[in-house]
Amino acid sequence: MSGGTGNLFVIAAPSGAGKTSLTRSLLEREPELKLSVSYTTRPPRPAEREGVDYHFVTPQRFMELKADGEFLEHAHVHGNWYATSSSWLKGQVTAGHDVLLEIDWQGAAQVRRLLPDSVHVFILPPSLESLERRLVGRGQDDEATIARRLDAVREETRHCREFDYVIINQQFASAVDDLAAIVRTARLRAVQQCVRYKALIAQLT
Ligand code: 5GP
């Protein structure tokens, strides 16, 4: 992804930590940030839309896309396949756009290996009880799915040290501020600023 000056942000969290709401708020505040739409073999939830929340594909189509090299990373999460589009991402970052990936820890580890400059953020709920409440309260998954997701929380959380930043989603507004601060800091990195302000630096040197 050399050539462009776009930042790649990777956000992961256990289910129910509030990642989707936080990301939505961050995107409202930072409209320049482009959210990657993943591929998944999971069936759509009632309110989800094709091409907006996910590209919903059959397992067969998923494997075809994988064989074609269309995925930057892919992972099996809670019984379904998920993947990030490589061609879309490369296009965005090369054009200088900042991109956000909402993916699991396995995908984050793959992205880290491929793109070491990516900025990785892990979001934690303030407690196990709050996480359970959110999972049940959103009423989107059946009991077995919720139980499976709660089992996965321990595994997911164990990987938080592999991330650059950890945000506790205790006060929503403050967690959004934290996310925005990370985005702002990344944009100030010298390697990018020196490309953006090449003319100024040339004039001053
Ligand atoms: P959900 O089915 O609740 O939308 O997502 C389940 C999990 O899959 C979440 O942890 C979400 O971050 C993760 N996920 C969503 N898209 C991708 C992706 O493209 N790659 C990977 N590795 N994980 C993803």
XYZ file of C-alpha atoms and ligand atoms in Angstrom:
229
model
C 0.000 0.000 0.000
C 2.809 2.384 -0.608
C 2.188 5.491 -2.673
C -0.881 6.729 -0.796
C -0.902 8.477 2.527
C -4.065 6.880 3.905
C -4.115 5.356 7.371
C -5.517 1.932 8.058
C -7.364 1.576 11.370
C -8.301 -1.851 12.663
C -10.933 -2.065 15.396
C -11.720 -5.291 17.236
C -13.796 -6.113 20.306
C -15.706 -8.958 21.910
C -19.360 -9.070 20.729
C -21.467 -6.714 22.797
C -18.641 -4.309 23.675
C -20.394 -1.598 21.658
C -17.981 -1.566 18.741
C -20.595 -0.945 16.044
C -22.173 2.052 17.848
C -18.758 3.510 18.599
C -17.648 3.123 14.997
C -20.865 4.703 13.739
C -20.312 7.737 15.982
C -16.691 8.003 14.935
C -17.721 7.971 11.260
C -20.220 10.783 11.873
C -17.473 12.834 13.441
C -14.860 11.871 10.860
C -16.729 11.618 7.536
C -13.429 11.291 5.655
C -12.948 7.872 7.200
C -14.091 5.015 4.914
C -15.572 1.913 6.500
C -14.681 -1.353 4.812
C -17.687 -3.581 4.013
C -16.666 -7.179 4.705
C -17.745 -10.354 2.993
C -19.555 -12.882 5.167
C -21.302 -16.227 4.834
C -23.548 -15.331 7.817
C -27.208 -14.758 6.920
C -28.315 -11.108 7.200
C -29.992 -9.965 10.431
C -33.391 -8.268 9.983
C -32.129 -4.685 9.718
C -28.986 -5.461 7.709
C -28.567 -4.459 4.084
C -26.495 -6.039 1.340
C -23.495 -3.907 0.429
C -23.979 -1.629 3.442
C -23.473 -3.869 6.470
C -21.836 -6.753 4.621
C -21.542 -8.400 1.243
C -23.575 -11.522 2.029
C -22.300 -14.494 0.034
C -22.706 -18.271 -0.003
C -19.853 -20.412 1.349
C -19.140 -21.480 -2.241
C -18.855 -17.880 -3.491
C -16.687 -17.036 -0.492
C -14.250 -19.820 -1.389
C -14.173 -18.695 -5.037
C -13.307 -15.133 -4.004
C -10.657 -16.477 -1.642
C -9.126 -18.587 -4.432
C -9.108 -15.489 -6.673
C -6.987 -13.656 -4.086
C -9.744 -11.132 -3.343
C -9.226 -11.249 0.433
C -6.657 -9.284 2.392
C -7.513 -11.410 5.417
C -10.192 -13.913 6.322
C -11.304 -15.739 9.443
C -13.876 -18.183 10.741
C -15.777 -16.394 13.530
C -18.727 -17.798 15.519
C -19.372 -20.452 12.870
C -19.247 -18.210 9.781
C -16.598 -16.927 7.384
C -15.650 -13.247 7.229
C -13.158 -11.448 4.991
C -11.877 -8.010 3.986
C -11.776 -7.029 0.308
C -8.206 -6.485 -0.767
C -8.923 -4.612 -4.016
C -11.296 -2.110 -2.361
C -8.866 -1.465 0.479
C -5.858 -0.966 -1.787
C -7.844 1.476 -3.930
C -8.864 3.551 -0.916
C -5.501 3.680 0.802
C -3.626 4.382 -2.427
C -6.032 7.267 -3.129
C -5.019 8.698 0.250
C -8.208 7.834 2.165
C -8.196 6.679 5.760
C -9.887 3.321 6.133
C -11.494 1.556 9.077
C -11.759 -2.223 9.405
C -14.115 -3.725 11.996
C -12.757 -7.234 12.201
C -11.916 -9.937 14.736
C -8.525 -10.529 16.393
C -7.526 -13.268 13.916
C -8.053 -10.921 10.978
C -6.290 -8.108 12.853
C -3.217 -10.318 13.313
C -3.133 -11.061 9.570
C -3.441 -7.348 8.717
C -0.657 -6.522 11.172
C 1.696 -8.943 9.405
C 0.836 -7.595 5.939
C 0.619 -3.904 6.843
C 2.752 -3.159 9.900
C 1.869 0.566 9.826
C -1.821 -0.144 10.471
C -3.195 1.218 13.763
C -4.943 -1.388 15.922
C -7.558 -0.578 18.557
C -9.246 -3.029 20.921
C -12.497 -2.102 22.663
C -13.479 -3.629 25.998
C -16.836 -3.484 27.782
C -16.676 -2.126 31.358
C -17.808 -5.492 32.784
C -18.987 -8.985 31.869
C -22.503 -8.095 33.075
C -22.783 -5.092 30.754
C -21.678 -7.259 27.857
C -24.306 -9.917 28.618
C -26.965 -7.229 28.910
C -26.105 -5.796 25.489
C -26.031 -9.170 23.771
C -29.443 -10.162 25.136
C -30.914 -6.659 24.827
C -30.250 -6.185 21.131
C -32.502 -9.194 20.485
C -30.747 -10.077 17.244
C -29.418 -13.520 18.100
C -30.979 -16.673 19.528
C -29.951 -18.145 22.903
C -27.472 -20.642 21.469
C -25.757 -17.910 19.446
C -25.501 -15.654 22.494
C -24.042 -18.504 24.578
C -21.463 -19.198 21.849
C -20.539 -15.536 21.635
C -20.100 -15.288 25.412
C -17.777 -18.291 25.266
C -15.746 -16.497 22.637
C -15.329 -13.351 24.747
C -12.574 -14.860 26.889
C -10.634 -15.994 23.832
C -11.054 -12.643 22.065
C -10.077 -10.580 25.127
C -6.938 -12.647 25.643
C -5.579 -11.005 22.476
C -6.004 -7.379 23.552
C -2.253 -7.009 24.182
C -1.581 -7.520 20.482
C -3.266 -4.156 19.783
C -1.736 -0.674 19.907
C -4.554 0.858 21.952
C -7.244 -0.416 24.317
C -10.411 1.616 24.957
C -12.876 0.823 27.767
C -16.414 1.608 26.599
C -17.687 2.776 29.992
C -18.892 6.243 28.985
C -19.899 6.151 25.347
C -19.035 9.792 24.564
C -15.653 9.482 26.186
C -14.899 6.263 24.278
C -15.735 8.050 21.001
C -13.378 10.871 22.050
C -10.672 8.273 22.661
C -11.187 6.764 19.212
C -11.144 10.184 17.552
C -7.918 11.026 19.402
C -6.256 7.910 18.000
C -7.364 8.797 14.465
C -6.098 12.344 14.873
C -2.750 11.216 16.254
C -2.218 8.751 13.412
C -2.859 11.513 10.871
C -0.030 13.544 12.378
C 2.614 10.874 11.830
C 5.742 12.445 10.349
C 5.986 9.962 7.502
C 2.596 11.168 6.201
C 2.831 14.827 7.155
C 6.114 15.113 5.262
C 4.370 13.858 2.093
C 1.334 16.126 2.603
C 3.436 19.191 3.345
C 6.244 18.497 0.900
C 6.040 21.984 -0.599
C 6.116 23.677 2.802
C 9.039 21.572 3.949
C 10.864 22.281 0.666
C 10.309 25.996 1.194
C 11.575 25.848 4.754
C 14.688 23.803 4.060
P -21.138 -10.038 13.340
O -21.610 -11.340 12.770
O -21.640 -9.836 14.746
O -21.426 -8.877 12.441
O -19.552 -10.129 13.444
C -18.959 -11.187 14.134
C -17.468 -10.946 14.244
O -16.857 -10.999 12.957
C -17.112 -9.586 14.829
O -16.060 -9.770 15.765
C -16.633 -8.817 13.620
O -15.702 -7.814 13.970
C -15.973 -9.916 12.829
N -15.798 -9.536 11.425
C -16.620 -8.784 10.654
N -16.099 -8.625 9.425
C -14.903 -9.254 9.433
C -13.858 -9.422 8.466
O -13.915 -8.935 7.341
N -12.781 -10.148 8.851
C -12.655 -10.697 10.088
N -11.544 -11.369 10.360
N -13.606 -10.554 11.025
C -14.709 -9.844 10.704
